[in-house]
XYZ file of C-alpha atoms in Angstrom:
331
model
C 99.415 101.249 93.034
C 101.012 101.399 89.579
C 104.434 99.855 89.064
C 107.432 101.826 87.818
C 110.577 100.186 86.418
C 113.739 101.841 85.203
C 117.445 101.134 85.196
C 120.796 102.668 84.417
C 123.651 100.816 82.727
C 126.644 100.220 84.973
C 129.240 101.635 82.613
C 130.812 104.028 85.104
C 129.901 106.965 87.274
C 126.554 108.723 86.906
C 126.405 112.139 85.264
C 123.995 115.079 84.995
C 122.208 113.353 82.128
C 121.410 110.380 84.362
C 120.386 112.650 87.233
C 118.065 115.043 85.426
C 116.956 112.515 82.824
C 116.056 109.821 85.327
C 117.113 109.907 88.982
C 115.299 113.095 89.999
C 112.121 111.446 88.804
C 113.022 108.258 90.672
C 113.242 110.160 93.959
C 109.766 111.651 93.472
C 108.223 108.436 92.213
C 109.276 106.303 95.167
C 106.690 108.099 97.312
C 103.817 107.518 94.896
C 104.422 104.254 93.054
C 105.633 100.676 93.469
C 109.167 101.298 92.167
C 111.883 98.959 90.887
C 115.151 100.726 90.096
C 117.912 98.450 88.886
C 121.569 98.619 87.872
C 121.755 97.246 84.338
C 124.975 95.243 84.503
C 123.770 92.697 81.915
C 123.185 95.508 79.439
C 126.727 96.762 80.060
C 128.199 93.508 78.699
C 127.723 94.777 75.130
C 130.822 96.932 75.690
C 132.845 94.083 77.271
C 133.901 95.509 80.650
C 136.660 93.718 82.553
C 135.535 91.699 85.602
C 137.139 94.295 87.908
C 135.456 97.206 86.159
C 132.085 95.453 86.042
C 131.863 95.114 89.816
C 133.205 98.588 90.578
C 130.837 100.188 88.089
C 127.853 98.458 89.687
C 128.991 99.685 93.100
C 129.296 103.255 91.762
C 125.684 103.247 90.604
C 124.330 101.711 93.830
C 126.162 104.322 95.896
C 125.057 107.178 93.670
C 121.422 105.985 93.631
C 121.493 106.165 97.420
C 123.371 109.466 97.518
C 120.854 111.018 95.124
C 118.015 110.208 97.518
C 116.564 106.850 96.452
C 115.389 105.155 99.658
C 115.733 101.340 99.718
C 112.867 101.188 102.223
C 110.537 102.866 99.709
C 111.856 101.598 96.369
C 113.402 98.296 95.306
C 117.043 98.880 94.325
C 118.602 95.793 92.767
C 121.377 94.577 90.496
C 119.970 93.198 87.239
C 122.145 90.056 87.226
C 120.914 89.132 90.728
C 117.464 88.499 89.252
C 118.123 85.753 86.713
C 114.440 85.486 85.787
C 115.019 88.459 83.497
C 117.318 86.300 81.363
C 114.608 83.653 81.002
C 112.001 86.225 79.972
C 114.548 87.766 77.581
C 114.864 84.357 75.900
C 111.095 83.942 75.507
C 110.663 87.440 74.073
C 113.581 86.926 71.676
C 111.650 84.056 70.091
C 109.025 86.567 68.975
C 111.284 89.519 68.092
C 112.086 89.825 64.417
C 115.363 90.692 62.748
C 113.950 93.494 60.617
C 112.415 95.423 63.509
C 115.556 95.045 65.612
C 117.806 96.256 62.784
C 115.591 99.311 62.267
C 116.042 100.492 65.861
C 117.677 103.920 65.788
C 119.991 103.167 68.698
C 121.249 99.988 67.002
C 122.007 101.846 63.785
C 123.803 104.548 65.769
C 125.902 101.959 67.604
C 126.824 100.206 64.336
C 128.030 103.482 62.855
C 129.981 104.396 65.984
C 131.508 100.940 66.621
C 131.494 98.911 63.388
C 133.962 96.389 64.879
C 131.699 95.533 67.821
C 128.299 94.761 66.309
C 127.358 91.948 68.690
C 124.034 90.168 69.114
C 123.574 91.861 72.481
C 123.410 95.246 70.745
C 120.880 93.923 68.259
C 118.606 92.468 70.957
C 119.190 95.269 73.468
C 115.529 96.411 73.154
C 114.375 92.871 73.959
C 116.351 92.759 77.203
C 115.010 96.210 78.064
C 111.498 94.910 77.409
C 112.177 91.926 79.689
C 113.307 94.292 82.469
C 110.027 96.199 82.246
C 107.607 93.348 81.603
C 109.149 91.214 84.355
C 107.425 93.446 86.940
C 104.432 94.293 84.703
C 105.285 97.975 84.873
C 102.978 100.640 83.424
C 105.281 103.633 83.878
C 108.902 103.945 82.783
C 110.912 107.122 83.472
C 113.179 107.138 80.424
C 115.015 109.803 78.466
C 113.853 110.945 75.054
C 116.405 108.722 73.317
C 114.731 105.623 74.811
C 111.203 106.323 73.574
C 111.604 103.958 70.614
C 112.793 101.146 72.888
C 109.731 101.652 75.057
C 107.501 101.470 71.985
C 109.199 98.166 71.163
C 108.478 96.964 74.700
C 104.784 97.535 74.066
C 105.106 95.712 70.747
C 106.727 92.655 72.354
C 104.264 92.567 75.252
C 101.225 92.914 73.007
C 102.619 90.313 70.596
C 102.990 87.837 73.474
C 99.408 88.552 74.560
C 98.054 87.991 71.036
C 100.160 84.910 70.321
C 99.045 83.136 73.498
C 95.546 84.672 73.585
C 96.101 85.914 77.103
C 95.847 89.530 78.238
C 98.862 89.256 80.535
C 101.359 92.074 79.988
C 100.128 95.657 80.409
C 101.388 98.492 78.209
C 104.169 100.616 79.673
C 104.443 104.306 78.851
C 107.111 106.934 79.338
C 106.659 109.064 82.404
C 108.179 112.293 83.637
C 106.975 114.974 86.015
C 107.688 117.646 83.413
C 105.833 118.357 80.184
C 108.520 116.739 78.031
C 111.031 113.952 78.369
C 114.369 115.435 79.387
C 117.450 115.215 77.184
C 120.641 116.572 78.736
C 123.243 117.680 76.158
C 126.949 116.998 76.528
C 129.801 119.479 76.525
C 131.193 118.427 73.147
C 128.618 120.372 71.174
C 127.264 117.306 69.363
C 124.591 115.386 71.217
C 123.414 114.090 74.558
C 125.637 113.740 77.601
C 127.051 110.230 77.700
C 130.029 108.290 79.015
C 130.740 106.716 75.633
C 131.650 110.158 74.286
C 134.419 110.519 76.880
C 134.867 112.106 80.301
C 135.206 115.612 78.864
C 131.622 115.370 77.587
C 130.169 114.583 81.036
C 129.700 116.308 84.349
C 129.696 113.452 86.861
C 127.764 113.680 90.123
C 131.007 112.858 91.951
C 133.135 115.451 90.115
C 134.977 117.862 92.383
C 134.183 121.569 91.859
C 137.518 122.227 90.151
C 136.963 119.376 87.705
C 133.529 120.772 86.826
C 134.967 124.230 86.219
C 137.709 122.882 83.947
C 135.301 120.793 81.881
C 132.820 123.609 81.386
C 135.500 126.152 80.452
C 136.692 123.725 77.746
C 133.204 123.204 76.331
C 132.824 123.822 72.612
C 131.702 127.335 71.597
C 131.966 129.527 68.501
C 133.245 133.073 67.876
C 129.974 134.603 69.054
C 126.782 135.965 67.435
C 127.119 138.404 64.533
C 123.474 139.487 64.296
C 120.904 140.328 66.943
C 118.413 137.566 67.759
C 120.142 135.080 65.492
C 119.494 131.362 65.825
C 121.974 129.708 68.194
C 124.166 126.974 66.649
C 123.856 123.520 68.198
C 126.943 123.753 70.441
C 125.755 127.053 71.928
C 122.146 125.931 72.300
C 123.414 122.856 74.167
C 125.111 125.061 76.768
C 121.977 127.179 77.140
C 119.957 123.978 77.569
C 122.317 122.941 80.372
C 121.916 126.337 81.993
C 118.146 125.958 81.783
C 118.462 122.822 83.920
C 120.932 123.935 86.607
C 120.494 127.728 86.802
C 117.693 130.076 87.815
C 115.266 131.409 85.221
C 116.642 134.915 85.805
C 120.212 133.786 85.091
C 119.146 132.062 81.882
C 117.159 135.094 80.758
C 120.116 137.393 81.483
C 122.554 135.482 79.283
C 119.939 134.870 76.616
C 119.400 138.627 76.378
C 123.154 139.234 76.137
C 123.373 136.684 73.326
C 120.479 138.236 71.445
C 122.119 141.657 71.715
C 125.500 140.271 70.546
C 126.987 141.264 73.916
C 127.630 137.829 75.406
C 131.085 136.944 76.714
C 131.394 133.171 76.670
C 133.973 133.212 79.464
C 131.490 134.861 81.862
C 128.696 132.612 80.622
C 130.724 129.443 81.227
C 131.882 130.588 84.675
C 128.275 131.096 85.730
C 127.231 127.752 84.257
C 130.074 125.957 86.059
C 129.257 127.527 89.438
C 125.594 126.613 89.079
C 126.615 123.042 88.242
C 128.818 122.919 91.352
C 125.886 124.054 93.487
C 123.449 121.635 91.791
C 125.665 118.579 92.351
C 126.926 119.431 95.862
C 124.175 117.647 97.889
C 124.799 114.365 96.031
C 128.583 114.719 95.883
C 128.847 115.213 99.657
C 126.991 111.947 100.343
C 128.786 109.753 97.800
C 132.033 109.399 99.786
C 130.155 108.769 103.037
C 127.994 105.972 101.584
C 130.836 104.402 99.563
C 132.788 103.856 102.789
C 129.947 101.863 104.406
C 130.344 98.426 102.778
C 127.920 96.682 105.144
C 125.145 99.133 104.299
C 125.722 98.687 100.557
C 125.589 94.882 100.926
C 122.373 95.127 102.952
C 120.699 97.348 100.331
C 121.673 95.088 97.422
C 120.618 91.882 99.198
C 117.269 93.329 100.283
C 116.598 94.663 96.793
C 117.408 91.349 95.127
C 115.007 89.473 97.408
C 112.157 91.909 96.715
C 112.782 91.924 92.959
C 112.998 88.109 92.783
C 109.646 87.777 94.525
C 107.968 89.782 91.760
C 110.044 88.131 89.000
C 109.304 84.560 90.111
C 105.565 85.161 89.927
C 105.832 86.544 86.387
C 108.022 83.690 85.146
C 105.724 81.090 86.721
C 102.754 82.674 84.927
C 104.594 83.044 81.617
C 105.803 79.444 81.595
C 102.251 78.276 82.211
C 100.844 80.546 79.473
C 103.439 79.334 76.955
C 102.652 75.728 77.803
C 105.607 74.480 79.821
C 104.343 71.820 82.216
C 105.950 69.445 84.637
C 105.594 65.706 84.041
């Protein structure tokens, strides 16, 4: 059975981008693959969360993983920092990761532009830690969003480089995996790019958002004054909203509003109301379970402990092998 590894940074509540870009695939995969799904709290340290926020954010993701349908009896759910072997592998891989290739990473350049006062080494070596997460369990499939494809390519580079350097065919190549034809990218409500917490709450529809909060956010989403010619190309902010509708609404609903747009008859108020209601319906099954699971502290502790033990078992074997391959020996 092939191994799947993927994780989500614990920087707050999960949103539609996390759900459709990753978690829906997780739920399907757990029945077909050997799955490790982790909460990436070490990755979150690049943005310097407070100790209180760090723990609460991890709890949010654990609860929402469970509420979204990930079964701890089928998949291994664990907190990244509970498996310290990943830090050791991260160190070894860093020794063979070069400054030039890390600086060329698109995500690093984006982060530098967005936060020039917080260009820390963790941001630079972020792809190396991601590679360690994947290689630690010798995964061959990684359900990532489109924006992570370059990082996954770097994972293959680091794994293959290790194999060549030590003349040992140890790490397999990991490839992006989704059940659809293309990797999913969920746009945000700000009309600019993907949905993400770093762009602010108004940009995200969280899985735990109440219906009224969803409606308010969608009604405030960026639009323009409307089409002026039939069948004209949609500007980015409008295409983003149609892309969201494609994910949460029926094909008939999407086709209806697309036709209205092409005929210059669309009313954005009606369009947004429909989009908001479809988002409410799409998130309801998860939202209703979040409060119930969050209240059961013993169950959460049991899931995290069980996941850590299973993940460590796999991680210890890899680190033992890697240390031997590199040449570390006991006297």
